[in-house]
C-alpha positions as a printed Julia matrix, in Angstrom:
248×3 Matrix{Float64}:
   7.84  -28.53  -6.54
   5.05  -26.01  -5.75
   5.88  -22.41  -6.59
   4.87  -21.14  -3.16
   5.2   -22.76   0.28
   2.96  -21.82   3.19
   2.7   -22.69   6.85
  -0.85  -22.49   8.22
  -1.32  -22.86  11.95
  -4.57  -24.0   13.52
  -5.15  -25.93  10.31
  -7.09  -28.94  11.57
 -10.44  -27.21  11.18
 -12.3   -23.96  10.5
 -10.63  -20.98   8.84
  -7.2   -22.6    8.98
  -8.32  -25.71   7.13
 -10.28  -23.66   4.57
  -7.17  -21.53   3.97
  -4.91  -24.56   3.57
  -7.3   -26.12   1.06
  -7.56  -22.91  -0.95
  -3.8   -22.39  -1.07
  -3.28  -25.98  -2.21
  -5.92  -25.48  -4.92
  -3.9   -22.47  -6.09
  -0.77  -24.6   -6.44
   0.94  -23.96  -3.11
   2.63  -26.52  -0.92
   1.27  -26.29   2.62
   2.49  -27.34   6.05
  -0.58  -27.76   8.24
   0.09  -27.17  11.93
  -2.22  -28.05  14.82
  -1.81  -29.47  18.31
  -4.84  -31.71  17.73
  -2.74  -34.45  16.17
  -5.63  -36.87  15.6
  -7.84  -34.43  13.72
  -4.87  -33.0   11.83
  -3.89  -36.44  10.56
  -7.4   -36.93   9.17
  -7.63  -33.66   7.26
  -4.01  -33.37   6.1
  -4.0   -36.67   4.23
  -3.45  -35.92   0.53
  -3.45  -32.19   1.35
  -0.06  -31.3    2.76
   2.57  -31.85   5.43
   0.97  -32.52   8.84
   2.91  -31.01  11.76
   1.29  -31.8   15.15
   2.86  -28.97  17.13
   1.73  -26.44  19.73
   2.48  -22.85  18.66
   2.8   -21.72  22.29
   5.83  -23.97  22.91
   9.08  -22.41  21.6
  10.87  -25.71  20.93
   7.91  -27.04  18.95
   7.72  -23.84  16.91
  11.39  -24.15  15.99
  10.76  -27.76  14.98
   7.78  -26.64  12.88
  10.01  -24.35  10.84
  12.81  -26.92  10.58
  10.45  -29.65   9.39
   8.91  -27.36   6.78
  12.29  -26.36   5.41
  13.48  -29.97   5.31
  10.35  -31.05   3.44
   9.86  -28.13   1.06
  13.2   -26.28   1.07
  11.71  -22.81   1.57
   8.91  -20.83   3.24
   7.05  -18.07   1.39
   4.06  -17.52   3.65
   3.13  -17.88   7.31
  -0.54  -17.75   8.28
  -0.82  -17.34  12.06
  -4.34  -18.66  12.53
  -4.08  -20.86  15.65
  -6.19  -19.5   18.46
  -8.37  -20.34  21.43
 -11.52  -18.66  22.71
 -12.5   -18.36  26.35
 -15.51  -16.19  27.04
 -16.05  -15.21  30.67
 -16.73  -12.09  32.76
 -13.71  -10.22  34.08
 -14.36  -11.4   37.64
 -14.55  -14.99  36.44
 -11.36  -14.89  34.36
  -8.6   -16.42  36.45
  -4.98  -15.73  35.61
  -4.68  -19.33  34.4
  -7.53  -18.75  31.92
  -5.98  -15.43  30.87
  -2.6   -17.05  30.22
  -4.16  -19.97  28.33
  -5.64  -17.51  25.84
  -2.56  -15.3   25.62
  -0.04  -18.1   25.15
  -1.73  -19.31  21.99
  -3.37  -16.19  20.55
  -0.49  -13.76  21.17
   2.64  -15.66  22.18
   2.07  -18.13  19.34
   1.95  -15.36  16.74
   5.16  -13.85  18.11
   7.0   -17.18  18.32
   5.98  -18.46  14.87
   6.77  -15.17  13.16
  10.15  -14.87  14.83
  11.1   -18.45  14.0
  10.05  -18.12  10.36
  11.66  -14.72   9.76
  15.04  -15.99   8.46
  13.3   -18.14   5.84
  10.87  -15.35   4.94
  13.8   -12.94   4.53
  15.29  -15.33   1.99
  12.03  -15.58   0.02
  10.83  -11.99   0.64
   7.67  -13.63   1.84
   4.6   -12.63   3.8
   2.84  -13.12   7.12
  -0.91  -12.98   7.69
  -2.02  -12.81  11.31
  -5.62  -13.71  12.17
  -7.21  -11.46  14.8
 -10.91  -10.72  15.27
 -13.4    -7.89  15.33
 -13.4    -8.57  19.08
 -10.0    -6.89  19.09
 -11.36   -3.81  17.32
 -14.41   -3.13  19.47
 -14.92   -4.17  23.08
 -17.77   -6.44  24.11
 -18.81   -8.42  27.15
 -17.15  -11.7   28.19
 -14.07  -11.1   26.01
 -11.51   -9.59  28.38
  -8.86  -12.19  27.5
  -9.88  -13.04  23.95
 -10.52   -9.46  22.81
  -7.33   -8.16  24.44
  -5.25  -10.91  22.83
  -6.64  -10.07  19.4
  -6.09   -6.33  19.87
  -2.48   -7.13  20.73
  -2.15   -9.24  17.56
  -3.21   -6.23  15.5
  -0.57   -4.0   17.07
   2.02   -6.77  16.75
   1.15   -6.93  13.04
   2.03   -3.26  12.6
   5.23   -3.66  14.61
   6.22   -6.56  12.38
   5.32   -4.71   9.19
   7.36   -1.7   10.25
  10.47   -3.72  11.03
  10.33   -6.63   8.61
   9.49   -4.44   5.63
  13.22   -3.7    5.45
  13.65   -7.32   4.35
  10.8    -7.26   1.84
   8.5    -9.18   4.18
   4.87   -8.05   4.12
   2.74   -8.47   7.25
  -1.03   -7.98   7.37
  -3.88   -8.88   9.67
  -7.35  -10.26   8.96
 -10.15   -9.67  11.48
 -13.03  -12.08  10.88
 -16.5   -11.18  12.04
 -19.16  -13.78  12.88
 -18.42  -16.9   10.84
 -20.74  -19.85  10.3
 -18.55  -22.55  11.77
 -19.8   -25.78  13.34
 -18.75  -24.5   16.76
 -20.54  -21.17  16.35
 -23.74  -22.82  15.22
 -23.56  -25.23  18.16
 -23.22  -22.54  20.83
 -25.19  -19.62  19.35
 -28.84  -19.63  20.32
 -31.45  -18.62  17.75
 -31.76  -15.32  19.61
 -28.06  -14.63  19.18
 -28.16  -15.65  15.51
 -31.08  -13.31  14.88
 -29.33  -10.47  16.72
 -26.16  -10.93  14.66
 -28.16  -10.89  11.44
 -29.86   -7.67  12.54
 -26.53   -6.02  13.37
 -24.56   -7.1   10.27
 -25.23   -4.88   7.23
 -25.06   -7.91   4.91
 -27.57   -9.67   7.21
 -25.72  -12.97   7.49
 -22.75  -14.77   8.96
 -19.64  -15.12   6.84
 -18.19  -18.43   5.71
 -14.81  -19.95   6.33
 -14.12  -19.86   2.59
 -14.85  -16.11   2.42
 -12.24  -15.48   5.11
  -9.79  -17.83   3.41
 -10.04  -15.95   0.11
  -8.97  -12.69   1.74
  -6.07  -14.45   3.47
  -4.99  -16.03   0.18
  -5.12  -12.64  -1.56
  -2.83  -11.12   1.07
  -0.3   -13.91   0.57
  -0.3   -13.47  -3.2
   1.65  -11.22  -5.54
  -1.59   -9.33  -6.18
  -1.05   -7.8   -2.73
   2.63   -7.01  -3.33
   2.31   -3.4   -2.07
   0.0    -4.15   0.86
   1.56   -4.34   4.31
   0.77   -3.24   7.84
  -2.98   -3.39   7.17
  -5.81   -4.48   9.48
  -8.62   -5.82   7.29
 -12.06   -6.63   8.69
 -13.89   -9.42   6.88
 -17.2    -9.12   8.64
 -20.04   -8.09   6.36
 -19.76   -4.55   7.72
 -20.28   -5.65  11.34
 -17.33   -3.71  12.76
 -18.88   -0.46  11.62
 -22.02   -1.17  13.65
 -20.45   -2.34  16.94
 -20.51   -5.74  18.63
 -22.35   -5.16  21.92
 -25.43   -7.26  21.2
 -28.03   -7.49  23.99
 -28.46  -11.23  23.37
 -24.78  -11.8   24.18
 -25.07  -10.12  27.59
 -27.43  -12.69  29.04
């Protein structure tokens, strides 16, 4: 039996999948959660327990925790990575679009953390919430996305303050621009160049670089770290995110 058991949401691709792979390589047992059942089944084979659930649906979240406990017997770590992005101007953001972002990015973090708390109390485990630099600094077209991520950061500190009494650590990682397939598909060369100019390290980050910080926060090496908001962004947050190329 693995020494440490983790749930990773949004694990069918991107940062979630990179995190799941890294944790498994470090000897952890992982429950991979994603509502994209087809893609999840492909990537989870020989990697971990595939749970095709939607983190915004309370009954499915409860089932996620139950299935993990039945399979592994314990939960040591919850990585709340599942999220959706919807970039639109304020006037073009309908309430339906607003709620679609909030129900996954914010409600999902609340529901998963609450459902996993009894098991994490037993293991004195940890939670890592994934936010974004878009929650730290305002930018155009991110009224729903940026607000949801800012709320996740405050929720992290609320959780750390309360759950610390049980020995549960809660931290938040805020990725900056990451070289994902989706980002490279939608970012024009002008936007890529502008990001490189604005990031002190002059490049996008990688999914693996984000995953390594997440894995550190779940480990015993971070045993006295809780309530922290950590930007993993090549220094981008310190320079602002209002790029001219993104306003067009």
